[in-house]
Amino acid sequence: MIRVLLSDGLDKSAIEKLKSLNFEVVDEHYEGEELGEKLKEFDALVVRSATKVRVPSIEKAAEGKRLKLIIRGGVGVDNIDVAAAREKSIEVRNTPNASSISVAELTLAHMFAVTRFVNISNVTMRQGLWEKKKYKGTELYGKTLGLMGFGRIAKEVAVRARALGMQVLYTNRKGKIEGFDQYKYCTFDELLKCSDIISLHVPYDKTKGTLIGKEQFEMMKDGVYLINCSRGKVVSEEALLEALNNGKVAGAGIDVFEEEPTKNKELINHPRVSVTPHIGASTSEAQKRIGLEVVNILEEYFIKK
């Protein structure tokens, strides 16, 4: 029987489907050395963002010569040492389609929160304050949104932003993408200089490091808004705080952090920052789609292969 370890859980309907296909499913969280030792007993591992599958775990798992597949339920795979896994003939897959709409909607939610002071007014009203005159917001209508990266999620954001009357720019490492002439392609530097709101939709590349730091903030418009629902390390939190405090950045919406759970109290308590604990894909609809995609991958790999 094919044994599957769900280290970060999975939607109930997906678990039931796997069992109906005669997979043995173990829903238990392990980390580090213990994870590697346990993986000797499994054919496949399914993780979300909580479990880090690093070289020591992979090497330990490979000693058992059983693990064949690691699936990341989500878009990125930066919590998995992909090269090390593939070197041990362990395939790595993800579910890139399932959470696009959910992350796109959260991106818009953060835009509304920081431009209309939804984040901080929600706090101050609970403190008994009525600071109506203090919260003079900004409309999204007519503003220029710069999308850094133009994959599935960014495309979903673009559709919704255009419906709100925004002008949409995008930059992409592969260059201009055919079939999307309703949005303007520009260079990385042009996007930084021209956007009223910048939203990041790029993976973190540890070989290149931080994408947005002090130099990039200095290139942006005064009073720009920054939204990051991609990966925490893409943006320097130190540089972001400096830009918030000197007024360069009018507000920021942050779902992802350099360290998770974050310990950056200054950032999460900043009055012009809207924060969420990495919940981009945390909708019931996305979880069901992720579960279905995981089931399809496992079925394709072990049954239909």
PDB file of C-alpha atoms in Angstrom:
ATOM      1  CA  MET A   1       0.000   0.000   0.000  1.00  0.00           C
ATOM      2  CA  ILE A   2       1.218   3.501  -0.856  1.00  0.00           C
ATOM      3  CA  ARG A   3       1.815   5.493   2.353  1.00  0.00           C
ATOM      4  CA  VAL A   4       1.386   9.284   2.357  1.00  0.00           C
ATOM      5  CA  LEU A   5       2.443  11.600   5.170  1.00  0.00           C
ATOM      6  CA  LEU A   6       0.442  14.834   5.523  1.00  0.00           C
ATOM      7  CA  SER A   7       2.779  16.943   7.624  1.00  0.00           C
ATOM      8  CA  ASP A   8       0.649  20.115   7.497  1.00  0.00           C
ATOM      9  CA  GLY A   9      -2.808  18.597   7.079  1.00  0.00           C
ATOM     10  CA  LEU A  10      -5.120  18.537   4.055  1.00  0.00           C
ATOM     11  CA  ASP A  11      -8.785  19.194   3.351  1.00  0.00           C
ATOM     12  CA  LYS A  12     -11.019  16.449   4.766  1.00  0.00           C
ATOM     13  CA  SER A  13     -12.587  15.648   1.388  1.00  0.00           C
ATOM     14  CA  ALA A  14      -9.114  15.090  -0.111  1.00  0.00           C
ATOM     15  CA  ILE A  15      -8.144  12.720   2.700  1.00  0.00           C
ATOM     16  CA  GLU A  16     -11.325  10.730   2.163  1.00  0.00           C
ATOM     17  CA  LYS A  17     -10.651  10.573  -1.578  1.00  0.00           C
ATOM     18  CA  LEU A  18      -7.104   9.317  -1.000  1.00  0.00           C
ATOM     19  CA  LYS A  19      -8.369   6.595   1.307  1.00  0.00           C
ATOM     20  CA  SER A  20     -10.966   5.555  -1.292  1.00  0.00           C
ATOM     21  CA  LEU A  21      -8.069   5.136  -3.733  1.00  0.00           C
ATOM     22  CA  ASN A  22      -6.377   2.804  -1.205  1.00  0.00           C
ATOM     23  CA  PHE A  23      -3.655   5.205  -0.088  1.00  0.00           C
ATOM     24  CA  GLU A  24      -2.662   4.863   3.552  1.00  0.00           C
ATOM     25  CA  VAL A  25      -2.795   8.415   4.932  1.00  0.00           C
ATOM     26  CA  VAL A  26      -1.025   9.601   8.091  1.00  0.00           C
ATOM     27  CA  ASP A  27      -1.915  13.145   9.198  1.00  0.00           C
ATOM     28  CA  GLU A  28       0.898  14.034  11.598  1.00  0.00           C
ATOM     29  CA  HIS A  29       3.374  16.926  11.828  1.00  0.00           C
ATOM     30  CA  TYR A  30       7.112  16.225  12.101  1.00  0.00           C
ATOM     31  CA  GLU A  31      10.140  18.468  11.824  1.00  0.00           C
ATOM     32  CA  GLY A  32      13.902  18.279  11.334  1.00  0.00           C
ATOM     33  CA  GLU A  33      15.696  15.041  12.110  1.00  0.00           C
ATOM     34  CA  GLU A  34      12.488  13.347  13.253  1.00  0.00           C
ATOM     35  CA  LEU A  35      10.851  14.186   9.913  1.00  0.00           C
ATOM     36  CA  GLY A  36      13.721  12.623   7.973  1.00  0.00           C
ATOM     37  CA  GLU A  37      13.600   9.488  10.094  1.00  0.00           C
ATOM     38  CA  LYS A  38       9.822   9.132   9.688  1.00  0.00           C
ATOM     39  CA  LEU A  39      10.021   9.655   5.917  1.00  0.00           C
ATOM     40  CA  LYS A  40      11.870   6.354   5.594  1.00  0.00           C
ATOM     41  CA  GLU A  41       8.437   4.769   6.105  1.00  0.00           C
ATOM     42  CA  PHE A  42       6.544   6.767   3.444  1.00  0.00           C
ATOM     43  CA  ASP A  43       6.254   6.875  -0.338  1.00  0.00           C
ATOM     44  CA  ALA A  44       5.065  10.502  -0.491  1.00  0.00           C
ATOM     45  CA  LEU A  45       5.108  13.632   1.655  1.00  0.00           C
ATOM     46  CA  VAL A  46       2.588  16.473   1.414  1.00  0.00           C
ATOM     47  CA  VAL A  47       3.427  19.814   3.058  1.00  0.00           C
ATOM     48  CA  ARG A  48       2.098  23.368   3.130  1.00  0.00           C
ATOM     49  CA  SER A  49       4.307  26.217   4.375  1.00  0.00           C
ATOM     50  CA  ALA A  50       4.864  25.158   7.996  1.00  0.00           C
ATOM     51  CA  THR A  51       7.079  22.122   7.323  1.00  0.00           C
ATOM     52  CA  LYS A  52      10.606  22.862   6.122  1.00  0.00           C
ATOM     53  CA  VAL A  53      12.040  19.994   4.095  1.00  0.00           C
ATOM     54  CA  ARG A  54      15.761  20.686   4.232  1.00  0.00           C
ATOM     55  CA  VAL A  55      18.862  18.768   3.177  1.00  0.00           C
ATOM     56  CA  PRO A  56      19.358  16.794   6.438  1.00  0.00           C
ATOM     57  CA  SER A  57      15.753  15.529   6.342  1.00  0.00           C
ATOM     58  CA  ILE A  58      16.037  14.644   2.670  1.00  0.00           C
ATOM     59  CA  GLU A  59      19.304  12.785   3.158  1.00  0.00           C
ATOM     60  CA  LYS A  60      17.890  10.866   6.101  1.00  0.00           C
ATOM     61  CA  ALA A  61      14.732  10.009   4.134  1.00  0.00           C
ATOM     62  CA  ALA A  62      16.812   8.831   1.181  1.00  0.00           C
ATOM     63  CA  GLU A  63      18.474   6.228   3.389  1.00  0.00           C
ATOM     64  CA  GLY A  64      15.163   4.377   3.461  1.00  0.00           C
ATOM     65  CA  LYS A  65      15.001   4.380  -0.370  1.00  0.00           C
ATOM     66  CA  ARG A  66      11.202   4.606  -0.197  1.00  0.00           C
ATOM     67  CA  LEU A  67      10.270   8.284  -0.535  1.00  0.00           C
ATOM     68  CA  LYS A  68       9.547   9.094  -4.176  1.00  0.00           C
ATOM     69  CA  LEU A  69       7.490  12.295  -4.124  1.00  0.00           C
ATOM     70  CA  ILE A  70       7.162  15.559  -2.163  1.00  0.00           C
ATOM     71  CA  ILE A  71       4.150  17.770  -2.857  1.00  0.00           C
ATOM     72  CA  ARG A  72       3.874  21.366  -1.688  1.00  0.00           C
ATOM     73  CA  GLY A  73       0.205  22.306  -1.350  1.00  0.00           C
ATOM     74  CA  GLY A  74       0.577  25.842  -2.667  1.00  0.00           C
ATOM     75  CA  VAL A  75       2.445  27.919  -5.213  1.00  0.00           C
ATOM     76  CA  GLY A  76       6.067  28.238  -4.076  1.00  0.00           C
ATOM     77  CA  VAL A  77       8.460  25.475  -3.095  1.00  0.00           C
ATOM     78  CA  ASP A  78      11.023  27.556  -1.198  1.00  0.00           C
ATOM     79  CA  ASN A  79      10.423  25.556   2.009  1.00  0.00           C
ATOM     80  CA  ILE A  80      11.783  22.498   0.189  1.00  0.00           C
ATOM     81  CA  ASP A  81      15.401  21.987  -0.897  1.00  0.00           C
ATOM     82  CA  VAL A  82      14.338  20.970  -4.386  1.00  0.00           C
ATOM     83  CA  ALA A  83      17.820  20.354  -5.829  1.00  0.00           C
ATOM     84  CA  ALA A  84      18.762  18.074  -2.924  1.00  0.00           C
ATOM     85  CA  ALA A  85      15.528  16.099  -3.318  1.00  0.00           C
ATOM     86  CA  ARG A  86      15.944  15.608  -7.047  1.00  0.00           C
ATOM     87  CA  GLU A  87      19.555  14.589  -6.532  1.00  0.00           C
ATOM     88  CA  LYS A  88      18.161  11.719  -4.453  1.00  0.00           C
ATOM     89  CA  SER A  89      15.622  10.885  -7.219  1.00  0.00           C
ATOM     90  CA  ILE A  90      12.756  12.356  -5.199  1.00  0.00           C
ATOM     91  CA  GLU A  91      10.354  14.340  -7.371  1.00  0.00           C
ATOM     92  CA  VAL A  92       9.000  17.674  -6.133  1.00  0.00           C
ATOM     93  CA  ARG A  93       5.601  19.002  -7.254  1.00  0.00           C
ATOM     94  CA  ASN A  94       3.300  21.841  -6.203  1.00  0.00           C
ATOM     95  CA  THR A  95      -0.290  23.014  -6.758  1.00  0.00           C
ATOM     96  CA  PRO A  96       0.083  26.337  -8.599  1.00  0.00           C
ATOM     97  CA  ASN A  97      -3.529  26.763  -9.722  1.00  0.00           C
ATOM     98  CA  ALA A  98      -5.506  26.134  -6.557  1.00  0.00           C
ATOM     99  CA  SER A  99      -4.915  29.282  -4.502  1.00  0.00           C
ATOM    100  CA  SER A 100      -4.585  31.990  -7.170  1.00  0.00           C
ATOM    101  CA  ILE A 101      -8.019  33.557  -6.625  1.00  0.00           C
ATOM    102  CA  SER A 102      -7.744  33.490  -2.820  1.00  0.00           C
ATOM    103  CA  VAL A 103      -4.335  35.203  -2.796  1.00  0.00           C
ATOM    104  CA  ALA A 104      -5.500  37.739  -5.387  1.00  0.00           C
ATOM    105  CA  GLU A 105      -8.514  38.645  -3.244  1.00  0.00           C
ATOM    106  CA  LEU A 106      -6.358  39.046  -0.128  1.00  0.00           C
ATOM    107  CA  THR A 107      -4.051  41.317  -2.115  1.00  0.00           C
ATOM    108  CA  LEU A 108      -7.010  43.562  -2.928  1.00  0.00           C
ATOM    109  CA  ALA A 109      -8.177  43.375   0.697  1.00  0.00           C
ATOM    110  CA  HIS A 110      -4.838  44.758   1.885  1.00  0.00           C
ATOM    111  CA  MET A 111      -4.985  47.510  -0.727  1.00  0.00           C
ATOM    112  CA  PHE A 112      -8.368  48.636   0.583  1.00  0.00           C
ATOM    113  CA  ALA A 113      -7.214  48.291   4.189  1.00  0.00           C
ATOM    114  CA  VAL A 114      -4.176  50.567   3.904  1.00  0.00           C
ATOM    115  CA  THR A 115      -5.626  53.144   1.508  1.00  0.00           C
ATOM    116  CA  ARG A 116      -8.806  53.613   3.594  1.00  0.00           C
ATOM    117  CA  PHE A 117      -7.304  53.086   7.089  1.00  0.00           C
ATOM    118  CA  VAL A 118      -9.465  50.022   7.700  1.00  0.00           C
ATOM    119  CA  ASN A 119      -6.594  48.409   9.609  1.00  0.00           C
ATOM    120  CA  ILE A 120      -5.877  51.101  12.184  1.00  0.00           C
ATOM    121  CA  SER A 121      -9.394  52.588  12.517  1.00  0.00           C
ATOM    122  CA  ASN A 122     -10.627  49.120  13.437  1.00  0.00           C
ATOM    123  CA  VAL A 123      -8.139  49.193  16.321  1.00  0.00           C
ATOM    124  CA  THR A 124      -8.689  52.761  17.513  1.00  0.00           C
ATOM    125  CA  MET A 125     -12.475  52.488  17.505  1.00  0.00           C
ATOM    126  CA  ARG A 126     -12.204  49.459  19.793  1.00  0.00           C
ATOM    127  CA  GLN A 127     -10.115  51.695  22.066  1.00  0.00           C
ATOM    128  CA  GLY A 128     -13.027  54.132  22.300  1.00  0.00           C
ATOM    129  CA  LEU A 129     -11.613  56.704  19.870  1.00  0.00           C
ATOM    130  CA  TRP A 130     -13.547  58.446  17.082  1.00  0.00           C
ATOM    131  CA  GLU A 131     -10.797  59.753  14.772  1.00  0.00           C
ATOM    132  CA  LYS A 132     -12.886  60.455  11.684  1.00  0.00           C
ATOM    133  CA  LYS A 133     -10.914  63.542  10.621  1.00  0.00           C
ATOM    134  CA  LYS A 134      -7.631  61.662  10.883  1.00  0.00           C
ATOM    135  CA  TYR A 135      -8.517  59.020   8.310  1.00  0.00           C
ATOM    136  CA  LYS A 136      -8.592  60.827   4.983  1.00  0.00           C
ATOM    137  CA  GLY A 137      -8.048  57.965   2.561  1.00  0.00           C
ATOM    138  CA  THR A 138      -7.127  57.421  -1.063  1.00  0.00           C
ATOM    139  CA  GLU A 139      -9.267  55.902  -3.822  1.00  0.00           C
ATOM    140  CA  LEU A 140      -7.973  52.990  -5.855  1.00  0.00           C
ATOM    141  CA  TYR A 141      -9.850  54.303  -8.893  1.00  0.00           C
ATOM    142  CA  GLY A 142      -7.489  55.929 -11.369  1.00  0.00           C
ATOM    143  CA  LYS A 143      -4.338  54.800  -9.563  1.00  0.00           C
ATOM    144  CA  THR A 144      -1.468  52.967 -11.244  1.00  0.00           C
ATOM    145  CA  LEU A 145      -0.901  49.452  -9.914  1.00  0.00           C
ATOM    146  CA  GLY A 146       2.496  47.886 -10.574  1.00  0.00           C
ATOM    147  CA  LEU A 147       2.558  44.102 -10.502  1.00  0.00           C
ATOM    148  CA  MET A 148       5.996  42.698  -9.830  1.00  0.00           C
ATOM    149  CA  GLY A 149       5.789  39.300 -11.492  1.00  0.00           C
ATOM    150  CA  PHE A 150       2.977  38.267 -13.809  1.00  0.00           C
ATOM    151  CA  GLY A 151       2.107  34.683 -13.024  1.00  0.00           C
ATOM    152  CA  ARG A 152      -1.282  33.176 -12.206  1.00  0.00           C
ATOM    153  CA  ILE A 153      -1.929  35.220  -9.068  1.00  0.00           C
ATOM    154  CA  ALA A 154      -0.813  38.527 -10.571  1.00  0.00           C
ATOM    155  CA  LYS A 155      -3.091  37.965 -13.556  1.00  0.00           C
ATOM    156  CA  GLU A 156      -6.046  37.449 -11.208  1.00  0.00           C
ATOM    157  CA  VAL A 157      -5.126  40.666  -9.375  1.00  0.00           C
ATOM    158  CA  ALA A 158      -4.880  42.525 -12.699  1.00  0.00           C
ATOM    159  CA  VAL A 159      -8.418  41.525 -13.739  1.00  0.00           C
ATOM    160  CA  ARG A 160      -9.865  42.774 -10.465  1.00  0.00           C
ATOM    161  CA  ALA A 161      -7.771  45.942 -10.395  1.00  0.00           C
ATOM    162  CA  ARG A 162      -8.853  46.892 -13.906  1.00  0.00           C
ATOM    163  CA  ALA A 163     -12.489  46.387 -12.893  1.00  0.00           C
ATOM    164  CA  LEU A 164     -11.860  48.961 -10.138  1.00  0.00           C
ATOM    165  CA  GLY A 165     -10.646  51.473 -12.719  1.00  0.00           C
ATOM    166  CA  MET A 166      -6.932  51.097 -12.056  1.00  0.00           C
ATOM    167  CA  GLN A 167      -4.163  51.333 -14.635  1.00  0.00           C
ATOM    168  CA  VAL A 168      -2.108  48.141 -14.517  1.00  0.00           C
ATOM    169  CA  LEU A 169       1.623  47.841 -15.201  1.00  0.00           C
ATOM    170  CA  TYR A 170       3.598  44.644 -14.888  1.00  0.00           C
ATOM    171  CA  THR A 171       7.165  43.503 -15.036  1.00  0.00           C
ATOM    172  CA  ASN A 172       8.196  39.918 -15.560  1.00  0.00           C
ATOM    173  CA  ARG A 173      11.514  38.067 -15.751  1.00  0.00           C
ATOM    174  CA  LYS A 174      10.458  36.462 -19.043  1.00  0.00           C
ATOM    175  CA  GLY A 175       9.608  39.823 -20.603  1.00  0.00           C
ATOM    176  CA  LYS A 176       6.358  40.912 -22.202  1.00  0.00           C
ATOM    177  CA  ILE A 177       3.667  38.236 -22.319  1.00  0.00           C
ATOM    178  CA  GLU A 178       1.556  37.951 -25.467  1.00  0.00           C
ATOM    179  CA  GLY A 179      -2.204  38.238 -25.160  1.00  0.00           C
ATOM    180  CA  PHE A 180      -2.246  40.766 -22.311  1.00  0.00           C
ATOM    181  CA  ASP A 181      -2.063  44.059 -24.180  1.00  0.00           C
ATOM    182  CA  GLN A 182      -4.688  45.564 -21.867  1.00  0.00           C
ATOM    183  CA  TYR A 183      -1.856  45.861 -19.322  1.00  0.00           C
ATOM    184  CA  LYS A 184       1.410  47.703 -19.902  1.00  0.00           C
ATOM    185  CA  TYR A 185       4.695  45.826 -19.683  1.00  0.00           C
ATOM    186  CA  CYS A 186       7.613  47.813 -18.301  1.00  0.00           C
ATOM    187  CA  THR A 187      11.064  47.283 -16.844  1.00  0.00           C
ATOM    188  CA  PHE A 188      11.674  46.667 -13.156  1.00  0.00           C
ATOM    189  CA  ASP A 189      12.993  50.209 -12.611  1.00  0.00           C
ATOM    190  CA  GLU A 190      10.145  51.789 -14.588  1.00  0.00           C
ATOM    191  CA  LEU A 191       7.591  49.957 -12.469  1.00  0.00           C
ATOM    192  CA  LEU A 192       9.233  51.211  -9.262  1.00  0.00           C
ATOM    193  CA  LYS A 193       9.190  54.816 -10.497  1.00  0.00           C
ATOM    194  CA  CYS A 194       5.688  54.906 -12.036  1.00  0.00           C
ATOM    195  CA  SER A 195       3.432  52.940  -9.663  1.00  0.00           C
ATOM    196  CA  ASP A 196       1.140  54.380  -6.998  1.00  0.00           C
ATOM    197  CA  ILE A 197       0.717  50.898  -5.542  1.00  0.00           C
ATOM    198  CA  ILE A 198       3.208  48.038  -5.950  1.00  0.00           C
ATOM    199  CA  SER A 199       2.137  44.439  -5.399  1.00  0.00           C
ATOM    200  CA  LEU A 200       4.691  41.631  -5.304  1.00  0.00           C
ATOM    201  CA  HIS A 201       3.999  38.265  -6.922  1.00  0.00           C
ATOM    202  CA  VAL A 202       7.435  36.691  -7.229  1.00  0.00           C
ATOM    203  CA  PRO A 203       9.212  33.735  -5.603  1.00  0.00           C
ATOM    204  CA  TYR A 204      12.166  34.272  -3.300  1.00  0.00           C
ATOM    205  CA  ASP A 205      15.462  33.419  -4.985  1.00  0.00           C
ATOM    206  CA  LYS A 206      18.051  32.833  -2.275  1.00  0.00           C
ATOM    207  CA  THR A 207      20.870  33.152  -4.827  1.00  0.00           C
ATOM    208  CA  LYS A 208      19.756  36.726  -5.573  1.00  0.00           C
ATOM    209  CA  GLY A 209      18.472  37.663  -2.134  1.00  0.00           C
ATOM    210  CA  THR A 210      16.136  40.538  -1.292  1.00  0.00           C
ATOM    211  CA  LEU A 211      14.420  42.124  -4.265  1.00  0.00           C
ATOM    212  CA  ILE A 212      13.134  45.285  -2.558  1.00  0.00           C
ATOM    213  CA  GLY A 213      15.569  47.083  -0.276  1.00  0.00           C
ATOM    214  CA  LYS A 214      16.632  50.643   0.554  1.00  0.00           C
ATOM    215  CA  GLU A 215      17.774  51.432  -2.995  1.00  0.00           C
ATOM    216  CA  GLN A 216      14.496  50.249  -4.533  1.00  0.00           C
ATOM    217  CA  PHE A 217      12.379  52.200  -2.029  1.00  0.00           C
ATOM    218  CA  GLU A 218      14.288  55.360  -2.907  1.00  0.00           C
ATOM    219  CA  MET A 219      13.301  54.897  -6.561  1.00  0.00           C
ATOM    220  CA  MET A 220       9.580  54.718  -5.754  1.00  0.00           C
ATOM    221  CA  LYS A 221       7.099  57.594  -5.737  1.00  0.00           C
ATOM    222  CA  ASP A 222       6.670  59.474  -2.491  1.00  0.00           C
ATOM    223  CA  GLY A 223       3.556  58.100  -0.782  1.00  0.00           C
ATOM    224  CA  VAL A 224       3.609  54.753  -2.563  1.00  0.00           C
ATOM    225  CA  TYR A 225       1.751  51.743  -1.153  1.00  0.00           C
ATOM    226  CA  LEU A 226       3.405  48.307  -1.015  1.00  0.00           C
ATOM    227  CA  ILE A 227       1.564  44.981  -0.881  1.00  0.00           C
ATOM    228  CA  ASN A 228       3.365  41.698  -0.323  1.00  0.00           C
ATOM    229  CA  CYS A 229       1.421  38.436  -0.426  1.00  0.00           C
ATOM    230  CA  SER A 230       4.233  36.479  -2.097  1.00  0.00           C
ATOM    231  CA  ARG A 231       7.279  35.662   0.043  1.00  0.00           C
ATOM    232  CA  GLY A 232       8.577  37.529   3.085  1.00  0.00           C
ATOM    233  CA  LYS A 233      12.246  37.637   2.216  1.00  0.00           C
ATOM    234  CA  VAL A 234      11.518  39.359  -1.096  1.00  0.00           C
ATOM    235  CA  VAL A 235      11.232  42.634   0.863  1.00  0.00           C
ATOM    236  CA  SER A 236      13.719  43.898   3.454  1.00  0.00           C
ATOM    237  CA  GLU A 237      11.631  44.535   6.568  1.00  0.00           C
ATOM    238  CA  GLU A 238      14.282  46.921   7.895  1.00  0.00           C
ATOM    239  CA  ALA A 239      14.186  48.992   4.698  1.00  0.00           C
ATOM    240  CA  LEU A 240      10.373  48.906   4.651  1.00  0.00           C
ATOM    241  CA  LEU A 241      10.156  50.232   8.208  1.00  0.00           C
ATOM    242  CA  GLU A 242      12.568  53.031   7.355  1.00  0.00           C
ATOM    243  CA  ALA A 243      10.490  53.929   4.292  1.00  0.00           C
ATOM    244  CA  LEU A 244       7.278  53.908   6.347  1.00  0.00           C
ATOM    245  CA  ASN A 245       8.790  56.090   9.040  1.00  0.00           C
ATOM    246  CA  ASN A 246      10.228  58.679   6.653  1.00  0.00           C
ATOM    247  CA  GLY A 247       7.001  58.894   4.630  1.00  0.00           C
ATOM    248  CA  LYS A 248       8.282  57.390   1.396  1.00  0.00           C
ATOM    249  CA  VAL A 249       5.779  54.533   1.832  1.00  0.00           C
ATOM    250  CA  ALA A 250       2.264  55.670   2.784  1.00  0.00           C
ATOM    251  CA  GLY A 251       1.142  52.199   3.780  1.00  0.00           C
ATOM    252  CA  ALA A 252       1.929  48.516   3.434  1.00  0.00           C
ATOM    253  CA  GLY A 253      -0.131  45.325   3.367  1.00  0.00           C
ATOM    254  CA  ILE A 254       1.875  42.319   4.491  1.00  0.00           C
ATOM    255  CA  ASP A 255       0.837  38.661   4.578  1.00  0.00           C
ATOM    256  CA  VAL A 256       4.334  37.137   4.545  1.00  0.00           C
ATOM    257  CA  PHE A 257       7.410  37.797   6.651  1.00  0.00           C
ATOM    258  CA  GLU A 258      11.162  37.242   6.718  1.00  0.00           C
ATOM    259  CA  GLU A 259      10.658  34.906   9.670  1.00  0.00           C
ATOM    260  CA  GLU A 260       7.401  33.069  10.338  1.00  0.00           C
ATOM    261  CA  PRO A 261       5.871  33.333  12.854  1.00  0.00           C
ATOM    262  CA  THR A 262       7.226  36.889  12.781  1.00  0.00           C
ATOM    263  CA  LYS A 263       8.849  38.508  15.801  1.00  0.00           C
ATOM    264  CA  ASN A 264       9.008  41.938  14.169  1.00  0.00           C
ATOM    265  CA  LYS A 265       6.692  43.763  16.584  1.00  0.00           C
ATOM    266  CA  GLU A 266       7.599  47.181  15.200  1.00  0.00           C
ATOM    267  CA  LEU A 267       6.364  46.203  11.756  1.00  0.00           C
ATOM    268  CA  ILE A 268       3.154  44.425  12.747  1.00  0.00           C
ATOM    269  CA  ASN A 269       2.183  47.220  15.154  1.00  0.00           C
ATOM    270  CA  HIS A 270       2.953  50.053  12.753  1.00  0.00           C
ATOM    271  CA  PRO A 271      -0.179  52.218  12.324  1.00  0.00           C
ATOM    272  CA  ARG A 272       0.185  52.307   8.550  1.00  0.00           C
ATOM    273  CA  VAL A 273       0.634  48.581   8.086  1.00  0.00           C
ATOM    274  CA  SER A 274      -2.092  45.984   7.514  1.00  0.00           C
ATOM    275  CA  VAL A 275      -0.929  42.519   8.525  1.00  0.00           C
ATOM    276  CA  THR A 276      -2.201  38.947   8.236  1.00  0.00           C
ATOM    277  CA  PRO A 277      -0.451  35.708   9.304  1.00  0.00           C
ATOM    278  CA  HIS A 278       0.268  34.167   5.865  1.00  0.00           C
ATOM    279  CA  ILE A 279      -3.385  33.451   5.080  1.00  0.00           C
ATOM    280  CA  GLY A 280      -3.318  34.068   1.323  1.00  0.00           C
ATOM    281  CA  ALA A 281      -4.583  30.578   0.512  1.00  0.00           C
ATOM    282  CA  SER A 282      -6.675  30.193   3.655  1.00  0.00           C
ATOM    283  CA  THR A 283     -10.165  30.004   2.205  1.00  0.00           C
ATOM    284  CA  SER A 284     -12.395  26.953   2.224  1.00  0.00           C
ATOM    285  CA  GLU A 285     -12.565  27.070  -1.586  1.00  0.00           C
ATOM    286  CA  ALA A 286      -8.781  27.199  -2.011  1.00  0.00           C
ATOM    287  CA  GLN A 287      -8.236  24.396   0.501  1.00  0.00           C
ATOM    288  CA  LYS A 288     -10.625  22.155  -1.402  1.00  0.00           C
ATOM    289  CA  ARG A 289      -8.901  22.974  -4.706  1.00  0.00           C
ATOM    290  CA  ILE A 290      -5.470  22.354  -3.172  1.00  0.00           C
ATOM    291  CA  GLY A 291      -6.667  19.022  -1.797  1.00  0.00           C
ATOM    292  CA  LEU A 292      -8.071  17.999  -5.167  1.00  0.00           C
ATOM    293  CA  GLU A 293      -4.856  18.953  -6.931  1.00  0.00           C
ATOM    294  CA  VAL A 294      -2.795  16.965  -4.405  1.00  0.00           C
ATOM    295  CA  VAL A 295      -5.031  13.929  -4.942  1.00  0.00           C
ATOM    296  CA  ASN A 296      -4.675  14.243  -8.720  1.00  0.00           C
ATOM    297  CA  ILE A 297      -0.878  14.416  -8.466  1.00  0.00           C
ATOM    298  CA  LEU A 298      -0.682  11.360  -6.187  1.00  0.00           C
ATOM    299  CA  GLU A 299      -3.107   9.398  -8.348  1.00  0.00           C
ATOM    300  CA  GLU A 300      -1.234  10.320 -11.518  1.00  0.00           C
ATOM    301  CA  TYR A 301       2.158   9.460 -10.034  1.00  0.00           C
ATOM    302  CA  PHE A 302       1.386   6.190  -8.238  1.00  0.00           C
ATOM    303  CA  ILE A 303      -1.698   4.758  -9.949  1.00  0.00           C
ATOM    304  CA  LYS A 304      -1.883   5.992 -13.539  1.00  0.00           C
ATOM    305  CA  LYS A 305       1.854   6.064 -14.097  1.00  0.00           C
TER     306      LYS A 305
END
